[in-house]
Amino acid sequence: MLFQLLQPISLHLHSFFYLNVSQVFFNIIPAPAEKCDSPPSIANGALTLPPLTQYDSGSSVQYSCSDYHFLQGSERIYCSEGQWTSPPVCIEPCTLSKNEMEKNNVLLQGFYENQIYFYHGDYVGFYCKQDHFGAESGTTLFQVQCKRGQLMYPRCVERGK
């Protein structure tokens, strides 16, 4: 870019210097935008396309999570002046444990019967085995939320014990 002064300027540089400028041209060259290195890797996830070694400012990449993992944040990140925006996080699923169910005297509600994995945030329905009731609540039906790979199994106890 080339700029020209439209009005003369006067500069007093010291008590014995005086500069009167009326015809000066400035050539301003914009600095090249910084490039980004390869984008960061994420646990339990990957880029949807193989990474490059460098990316221009303004470029973007997209992530996906491993099976049953919940993508938290934006699936797309951007290169801006040599820095990537924040990558997403892949939150692990809850895995149903038959041992925990047996230990707590609960069964899976029919709707969930064939599922083993549950996404972070999903609700899972349980009920007490026959002749059992909830140890804390006295009820026999429960909805438990999967939170970051953890299911808090309800506990049922035998009636009369």
Coordinates of C-alpha atoms in Angstrom, one line a residue, residues 44-132:
N44 CA -10.6 -40.3 22.5
G45 CA -10.9 -38.3 19.2
A46 CA -9.2 -37.4 16.0
L47 CA -9.2 -35.0 13.0
T48 CA -11.6 -35.9 10.3
L49 CA -8.8 -35.5 7.7
P50 CA -5.1 -36.1 8.0
P51 CA -3.3 -33.1 9.4
L52 CA -1.0 -30.8 7.4
T53 CA 2.3 -29.5 8.8
Q54 CA 1.2 -25.9 8.6
Y55 CA -2.0 -24.0 8.1
D56 CA -2.7 -20.4 6.9
S57 CA -4.5 -18.0 9.3
G58 CA -8.2 -18.4 8.8
S59 CA -8.0 -22.2 8.1
S60 CA -10.0 -24.7 10.1
V61 CA -10.0 -28.4 10.9
Q62 CA -12.8 -30.6 12.2
Y63 CA -12.7 -33.3 15.0
S64 CA -14.8 -36.3 15.7
C65 CA -14.9 -38.5 18.8
S66 CA -14.4 -42.3 19.2
D67 CA -17.6 -44.4 19.3
Y68 CA -20.0 -43.5 22.1
H69 CA -17.9 -40.6 23.2
F70 CA -19.7 -37.2 23.6
L71 CA -18.1 -34.2 21.8
Q72 CA -18.1 -31.2 24.1
G73 CA -17.3 -27.8 22.5
S74 CA -17.1 -27.0 18.9
E75 CA -16.1 -29.8 16.5
R76 CA -14.3 -27.2 14.3
I77 CA -11.3 -25.1 15.4
Y78 CA -9.6 -22.2 13.6
C79 CA -6.1 -21.0 13.0
S80 CA -5.8 -17.3 13.9
E81 CA -2.4 -15.5 13.9
G82 CA -0.4 -18.6 14.6
Q83 CA -2.7 -19.9 17.4
W84 CA -5.5 -22.5 17.3
T85 CA -8.8 -21.8 19.0
S86 CA -9.7 -24.3 21.8
P87 CA -10.2 -27.9 20.6
P88 CA -13.2 -29.9 21.8
V89 CA -13.1 -32.6 24.5
C90 CA -14.4 -36.2 24.0
I91 CA -16.1 -37.4 27.1
E92 CA -16.1 -41.1 27.7
P93 CA -19.3 -43.1 27.8
C94 CA -20.7 -45.1 30.7
T95 CA -20.3 -48.9 30.3
L96 CA -23.0 -51.0 31.9
S97 CA -21.6 -53.4 34.5
K98 CA -23.6 -56.6 35.1
N99 CA -21.5 -57.1 38.3
E100 CA -22.6 -53.8 39.7
M101 CA -26.2 -54.5 38.7
E102 CA -26.1 -57.9 40.5
K103 CA -24.4 -56.4 43.6
N104 CA -27.1 -53.7 43.8
N105 CA -30.0 -56.0 43.0
V106 CA -31.2 -54.0 40.0
L107 CA -32.2 -54.8 36.5
L108 CA -32.2 -52.7 33.3
Q109 CA -35.6 -51.4 32.2
G110 CA -36.7 -53.1 28.9
F111 CA -36.2 -50.0 26.8
Y112 CA -32.4 -50.1 27.5
E113 CA -32.2 -53.9 27.5
N114 CA -29.8 -54.3 24.5
Q115 CA -27.5 -51.4 25.4
I116 CA -24.1 -51.6 26.9
Y117 CA -22.8 -48.1 26.3
F118 CA -24.5 -44.8 27.2
Y119 CA -23.4 -41.3 26.2
H120 CA -22.5 -38.7 28.8
G121 CA -25.7 -37.0 29.8
D122 CA -28.0 -39.9 28.9
Y123 CA -30.4 -41.3 31.4
V124 CA -30.6 -45.1 32.1
G125 CA -33.6 -46.7 33.7
F126 CA -33.3 -49.4 36.3
Y127 CA -35.7 -51.3 38.5
C128 CA -35.4 -53.4 41.6
K129 CA -35.4 -57.2 41.4
Q130 CA -38.6 -58.9 42.6
D131 CA -39.2 -58.6 46.3
H132 CA -36.6 -55.7 46.6

